[in-house]
Coordinates of C-alpha atoms in Angstrom, one line a residue:
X1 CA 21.6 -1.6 -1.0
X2 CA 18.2 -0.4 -1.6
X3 CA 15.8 2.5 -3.8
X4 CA 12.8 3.6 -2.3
X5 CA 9.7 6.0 -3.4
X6 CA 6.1 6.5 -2.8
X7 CA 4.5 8.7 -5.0
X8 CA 2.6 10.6 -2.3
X9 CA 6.3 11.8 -0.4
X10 CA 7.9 15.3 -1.1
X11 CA 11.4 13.4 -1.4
X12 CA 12.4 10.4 -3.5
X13 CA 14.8 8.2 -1.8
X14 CA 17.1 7.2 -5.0
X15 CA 19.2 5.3 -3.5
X16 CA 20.8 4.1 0.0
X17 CA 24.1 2.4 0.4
X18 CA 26.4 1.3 3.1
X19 CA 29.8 -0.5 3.8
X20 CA 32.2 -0.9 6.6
X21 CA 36.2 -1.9 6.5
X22 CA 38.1 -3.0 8.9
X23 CA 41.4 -0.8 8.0
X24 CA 44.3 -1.8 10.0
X25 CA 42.4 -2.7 12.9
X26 CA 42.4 -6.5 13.8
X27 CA 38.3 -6.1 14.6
X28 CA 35.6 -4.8 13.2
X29 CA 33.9 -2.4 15.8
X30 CA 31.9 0.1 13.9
X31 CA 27.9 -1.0 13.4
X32 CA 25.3 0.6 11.0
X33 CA 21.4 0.5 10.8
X34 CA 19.5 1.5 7.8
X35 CA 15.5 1.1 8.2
X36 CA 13.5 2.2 4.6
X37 CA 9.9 3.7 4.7
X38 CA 8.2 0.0 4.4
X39 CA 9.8 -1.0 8.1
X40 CA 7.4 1.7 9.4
X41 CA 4.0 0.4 8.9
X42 CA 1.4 2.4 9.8
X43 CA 2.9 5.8 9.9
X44 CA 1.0 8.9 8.1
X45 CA 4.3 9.7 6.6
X46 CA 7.0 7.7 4.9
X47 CA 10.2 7.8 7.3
X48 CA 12.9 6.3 7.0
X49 CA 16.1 6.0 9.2
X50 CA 20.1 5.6 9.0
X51 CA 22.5 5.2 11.7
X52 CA 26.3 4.9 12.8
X53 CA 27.7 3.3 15.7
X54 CA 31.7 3.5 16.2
X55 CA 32.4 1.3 19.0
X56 CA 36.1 0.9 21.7
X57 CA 37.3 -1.3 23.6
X58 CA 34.6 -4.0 22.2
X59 CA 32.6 -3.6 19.5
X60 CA 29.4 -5.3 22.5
X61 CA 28.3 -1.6 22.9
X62 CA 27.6 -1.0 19.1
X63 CA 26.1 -3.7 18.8
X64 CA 24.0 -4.3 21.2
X65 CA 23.1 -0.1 20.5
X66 CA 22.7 -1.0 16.3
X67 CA 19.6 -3.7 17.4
X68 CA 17.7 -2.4 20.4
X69 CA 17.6 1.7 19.1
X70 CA 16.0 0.3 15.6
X71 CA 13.5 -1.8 17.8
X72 CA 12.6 1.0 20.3
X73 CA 12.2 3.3 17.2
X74 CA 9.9 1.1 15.5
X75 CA 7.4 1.1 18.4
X76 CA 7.6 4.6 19.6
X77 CA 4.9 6.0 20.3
X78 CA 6.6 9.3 20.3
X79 CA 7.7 8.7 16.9
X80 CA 3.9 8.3 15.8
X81 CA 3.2 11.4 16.7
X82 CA 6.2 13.5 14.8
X83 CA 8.0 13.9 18.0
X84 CA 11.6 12.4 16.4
X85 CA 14.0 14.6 18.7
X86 CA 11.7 13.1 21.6
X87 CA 11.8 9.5 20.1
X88 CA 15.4 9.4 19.3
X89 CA 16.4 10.7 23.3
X90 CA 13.7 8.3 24.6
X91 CA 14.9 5.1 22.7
X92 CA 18.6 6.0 23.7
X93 CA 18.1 6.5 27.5
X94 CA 16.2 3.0 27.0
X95 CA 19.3 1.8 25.8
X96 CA 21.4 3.0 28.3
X97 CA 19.3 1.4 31.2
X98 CA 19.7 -1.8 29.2
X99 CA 23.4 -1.8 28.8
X100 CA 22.9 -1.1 33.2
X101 CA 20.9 -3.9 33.8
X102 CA 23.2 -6.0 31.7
X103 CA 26.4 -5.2 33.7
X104 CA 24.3 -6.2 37.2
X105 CA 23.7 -9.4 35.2
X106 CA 27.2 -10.0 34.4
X107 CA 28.0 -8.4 31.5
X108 CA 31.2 -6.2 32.4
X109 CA 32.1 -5.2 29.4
X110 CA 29.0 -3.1 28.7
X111 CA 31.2 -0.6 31.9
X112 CA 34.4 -0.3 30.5
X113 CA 33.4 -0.4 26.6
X114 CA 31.3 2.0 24.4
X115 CA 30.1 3.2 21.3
X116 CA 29.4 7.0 19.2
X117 CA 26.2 7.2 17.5
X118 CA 25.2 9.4 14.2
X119 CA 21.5 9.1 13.8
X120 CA 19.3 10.4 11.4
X121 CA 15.2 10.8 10.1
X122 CA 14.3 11.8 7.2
X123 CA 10.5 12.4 6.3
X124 CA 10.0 11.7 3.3
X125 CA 6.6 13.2 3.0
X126 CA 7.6 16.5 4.7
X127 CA 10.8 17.1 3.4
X128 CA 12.4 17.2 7.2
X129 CA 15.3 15.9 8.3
X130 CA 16.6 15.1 12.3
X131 CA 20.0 14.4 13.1
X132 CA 21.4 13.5 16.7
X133 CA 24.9 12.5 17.6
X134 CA 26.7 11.4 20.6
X135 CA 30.7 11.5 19.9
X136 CA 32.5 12.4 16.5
X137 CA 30.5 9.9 14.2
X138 CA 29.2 12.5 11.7
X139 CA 26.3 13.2 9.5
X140 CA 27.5 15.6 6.3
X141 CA 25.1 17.1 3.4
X142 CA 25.4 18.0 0.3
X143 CA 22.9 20.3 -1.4
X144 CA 22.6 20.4 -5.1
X145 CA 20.1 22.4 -7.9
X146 CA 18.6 19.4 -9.7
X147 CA 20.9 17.7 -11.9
X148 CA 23.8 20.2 -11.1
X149 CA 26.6 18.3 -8.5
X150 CA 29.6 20.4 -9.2
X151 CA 28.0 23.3 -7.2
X152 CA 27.1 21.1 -4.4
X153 CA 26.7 23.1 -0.6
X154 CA 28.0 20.8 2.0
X155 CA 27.4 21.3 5.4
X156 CA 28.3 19.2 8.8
X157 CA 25.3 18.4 10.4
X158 CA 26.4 17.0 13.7
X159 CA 28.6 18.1 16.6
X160 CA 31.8 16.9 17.7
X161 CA 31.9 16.2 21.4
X162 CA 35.3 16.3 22.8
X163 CA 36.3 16.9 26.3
X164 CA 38.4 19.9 25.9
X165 CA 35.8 21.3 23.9
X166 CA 34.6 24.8 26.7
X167 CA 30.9 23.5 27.4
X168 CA 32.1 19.9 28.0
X169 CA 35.2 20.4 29.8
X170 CA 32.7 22.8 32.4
X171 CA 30.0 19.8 32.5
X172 CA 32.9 16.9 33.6
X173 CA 34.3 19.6 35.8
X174 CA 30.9 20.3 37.5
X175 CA 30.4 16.8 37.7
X176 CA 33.8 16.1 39.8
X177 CA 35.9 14.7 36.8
X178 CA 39.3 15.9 35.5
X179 CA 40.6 15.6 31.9
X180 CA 43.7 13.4 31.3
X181 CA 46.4 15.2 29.4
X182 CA 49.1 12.1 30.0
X183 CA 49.0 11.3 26.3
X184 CA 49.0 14.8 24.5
X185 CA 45.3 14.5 23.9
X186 CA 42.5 15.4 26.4
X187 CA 40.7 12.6 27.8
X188 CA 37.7 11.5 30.2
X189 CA 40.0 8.9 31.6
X190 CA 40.9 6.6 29.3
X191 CA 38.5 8.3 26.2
X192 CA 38.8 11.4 24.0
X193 CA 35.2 11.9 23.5
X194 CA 32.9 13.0 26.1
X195 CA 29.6 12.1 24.8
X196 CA 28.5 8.4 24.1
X197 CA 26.5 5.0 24.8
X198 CA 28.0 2.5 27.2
X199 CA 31.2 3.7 29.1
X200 CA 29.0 3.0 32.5
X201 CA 31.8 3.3 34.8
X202 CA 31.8 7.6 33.9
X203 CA 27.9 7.1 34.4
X204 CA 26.1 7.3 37.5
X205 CA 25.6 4.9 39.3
X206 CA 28.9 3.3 38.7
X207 CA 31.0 6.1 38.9
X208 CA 31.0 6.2 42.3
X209 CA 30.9 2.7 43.4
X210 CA 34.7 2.1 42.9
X211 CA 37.0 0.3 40.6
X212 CA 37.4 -3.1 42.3
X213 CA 33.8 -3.6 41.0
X214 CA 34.4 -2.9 37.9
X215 CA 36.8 -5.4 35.4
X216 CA 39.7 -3.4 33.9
X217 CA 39.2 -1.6 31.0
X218 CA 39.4 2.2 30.0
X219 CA 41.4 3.9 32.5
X220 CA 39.2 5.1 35.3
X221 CA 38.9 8.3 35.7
X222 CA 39.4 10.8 39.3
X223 CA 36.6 12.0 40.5
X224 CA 35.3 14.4 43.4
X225 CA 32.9 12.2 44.9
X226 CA 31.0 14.8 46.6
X227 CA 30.1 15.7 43.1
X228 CA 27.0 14.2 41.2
X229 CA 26.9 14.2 37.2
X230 CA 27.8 11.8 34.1
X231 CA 31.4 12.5 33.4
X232 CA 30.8 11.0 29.6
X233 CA 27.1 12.0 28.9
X234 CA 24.3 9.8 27.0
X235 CA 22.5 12.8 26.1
X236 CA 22.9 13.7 22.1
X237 CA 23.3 17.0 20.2
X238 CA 19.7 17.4 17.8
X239 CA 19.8 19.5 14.3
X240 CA 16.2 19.9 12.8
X241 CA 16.3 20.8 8.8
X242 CA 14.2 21.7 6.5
X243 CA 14.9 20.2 2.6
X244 CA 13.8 22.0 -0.5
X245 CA 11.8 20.0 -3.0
X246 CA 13.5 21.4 -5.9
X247 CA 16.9 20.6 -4.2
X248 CA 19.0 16.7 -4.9
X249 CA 20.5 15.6 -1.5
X250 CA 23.5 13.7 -0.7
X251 CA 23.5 12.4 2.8
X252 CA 26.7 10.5 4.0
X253 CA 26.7 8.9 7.8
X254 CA 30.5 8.5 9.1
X255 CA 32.6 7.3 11.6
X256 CA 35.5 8.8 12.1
X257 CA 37.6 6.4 10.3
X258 CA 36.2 8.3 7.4
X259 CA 36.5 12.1 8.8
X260 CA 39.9 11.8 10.0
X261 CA 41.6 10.9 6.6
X262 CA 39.2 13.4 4.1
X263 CA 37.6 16.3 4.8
X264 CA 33.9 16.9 4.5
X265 CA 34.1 18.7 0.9
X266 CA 36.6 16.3 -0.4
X267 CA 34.1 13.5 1.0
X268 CA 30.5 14.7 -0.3
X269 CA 31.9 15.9 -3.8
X270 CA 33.5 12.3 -4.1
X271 CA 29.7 11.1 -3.3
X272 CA 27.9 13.5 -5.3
X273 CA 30.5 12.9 -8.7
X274 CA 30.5 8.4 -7.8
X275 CA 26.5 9.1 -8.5
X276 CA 26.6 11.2 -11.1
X277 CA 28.6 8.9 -13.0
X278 CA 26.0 6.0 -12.6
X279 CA 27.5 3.9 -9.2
X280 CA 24.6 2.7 -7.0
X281 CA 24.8 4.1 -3.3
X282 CA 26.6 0.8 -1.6
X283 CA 29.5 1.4 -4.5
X284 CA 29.5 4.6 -3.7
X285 CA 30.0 4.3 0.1
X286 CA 32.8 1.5 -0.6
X287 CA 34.3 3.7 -2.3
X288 CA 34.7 6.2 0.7
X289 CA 35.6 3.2 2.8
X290 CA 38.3 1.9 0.5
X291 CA 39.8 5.3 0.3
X292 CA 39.7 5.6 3.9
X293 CA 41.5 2.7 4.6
X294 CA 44.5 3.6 2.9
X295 CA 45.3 5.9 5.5
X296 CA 48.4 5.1 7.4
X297 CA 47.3 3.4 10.7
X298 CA 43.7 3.3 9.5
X299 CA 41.2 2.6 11.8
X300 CA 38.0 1.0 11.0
X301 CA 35.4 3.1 8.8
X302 CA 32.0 3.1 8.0
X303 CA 29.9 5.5 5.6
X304 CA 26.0 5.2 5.0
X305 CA 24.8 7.0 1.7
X306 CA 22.0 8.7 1.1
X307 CA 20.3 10.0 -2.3
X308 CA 17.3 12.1 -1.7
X309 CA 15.8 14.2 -5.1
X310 CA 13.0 16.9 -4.4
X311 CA 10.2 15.7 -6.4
X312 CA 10.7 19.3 -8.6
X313 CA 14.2 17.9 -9.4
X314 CA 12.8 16.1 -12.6
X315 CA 11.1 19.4 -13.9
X316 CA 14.7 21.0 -13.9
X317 CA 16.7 18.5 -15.7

């Protein structure tokens, strides 16, 4: 898709890549943003931002989410100032009052459909990195020694939110919901993630104004109605790290069409090895895509890649 440097930045962007396949789904649901350092004009730093969106039941939710979070980012005020974690929760509670306003208008399917989110700054200039997620879209590094991919460090970056998981079965519980068990997996009503954009009618105010105002759907969900909460929450889970200069990078943004057929070692050594032998980044992520689909039953999958190089990598190799 795109290389990127600036010869004042700590961190080379060598590379950034995306694709999305549809699997054996009949539609393509999944959304992806990438915004390079030359879409933030008039920044100290050189940023640059990648994002996932896995959308259900409609793929309005992601994206409607993919435009309007790159346009509040852009103008953040928040984000001028270095505040990302800030700028990131701002521009998604934003979003959320948006996808409200649009159901009062008419827009029904912004209640009963939704969308993950794997979202991630890097400052180039600074060497930091901020991750947030809503759902089980991931974010995975891979850490390598200059040239060296074979011992490459990968780590998850992101958390999964599920409802049986202890902290988010207690906040649906405390908020007067019950997990469905009907179909072997947990669920908030008709969902099996507990964290996520759209899904209004598990969102105050529309959780307790009853179904015969809401279209059908996901299946609703029982709640106490003396108890007050979001049953699926719009608040995301933030990782802050720190990248070494003399350290290559591999950053790969996925929806779970990707993480549910490889695991994450399997998935960032296939990454690091594609560009090591010479494939630009969107080859690269098709790759991961095309392998993912494969899958019996696939689903759709997306994968972002990322090549950052420490700008002591060079004096290594």
């Amino acid at each position: 898709m795109a290389d990127a440097s600036n010869s004042t930045s700590t961190f080379t962007l060598q590379g950034v890549g995306a694709s999305s396949v549809l699997g054996s789904k009949p539609n393509q649901e999944d959304r992806y943003t990438v915004l390079l350092p030359d879409e933030f004009a008039g920044h100290t730093d050189s940023l640059a931002f990648f994002a996932v969106y896995d959308g259900h039941a409609s793929d309005k939710v992601a994206e409607h989410a993919s435009k309007n979070i790159r346009r509040l980012l852009t103008i953040s005020k928040e984000l001028r100032q270095g505040n990302y974690e800030s700028a990131i929760e701002q521009a998604i509670q934003a979003e959320e009052k948006e996808l409200l306003q649009g159901f009062w208008a008419g827009e029904e399917l912004y209640a009963v459909a939704g969308s993950t989110a794997a979202l991630v700054f890097v400052n180039l200039t600074r060497g930091i990195l901020v991750v947030a997620n809503l759902g089980d879209s991931h974010v995975l590094l891979g850490e390598a020694d200059g040239a060296d991919h074979t011992s490459l460090r990968v780590e998850r970056l992101t958390t999964s939110h599920k409802p049986e998981h202890a902290g988010e079965r207690h906040r649906i519980e405390s908020a007067g919901g019950t997990l469905n068990t009907d179909s072997g997996v947990p669920r908030v009503g008709g969902l099996n993630i507990s964290r996520g954009l759209g899904d209004l009618q598990y969102k105050l105010p529309l959780k307790d104004i009853g179904e015969q105002s809401i279209s059908g759907g996901q299946e609703k969900v029982c709640v106490e109605p003396s108890k007050k909460g979001d049953l699926v929450s719009s608040y995301p889970s933030f990782k802050k790290y720190t990248l070494q200069s003399n350290r290559r990078y591999f950053l790969a943004l996925t929806t779970d069409g990707v993480t549910n057929t490889m695991d994450d070692e399997t998935i960032m050594h296939q990454i690091a090895e594609s560009k090591h032998e010479g494939m630009d980044a969107d080859r690269v992520a098709a790759k991961i895509t095309e392998k993912a689909s494969k899958a019996p039953s696939s689903d759709n999958a997306t994968c972002v890649t990322v090549f950052l190089d420490g700008h002591n990598v060079r004096n290594q190799e």
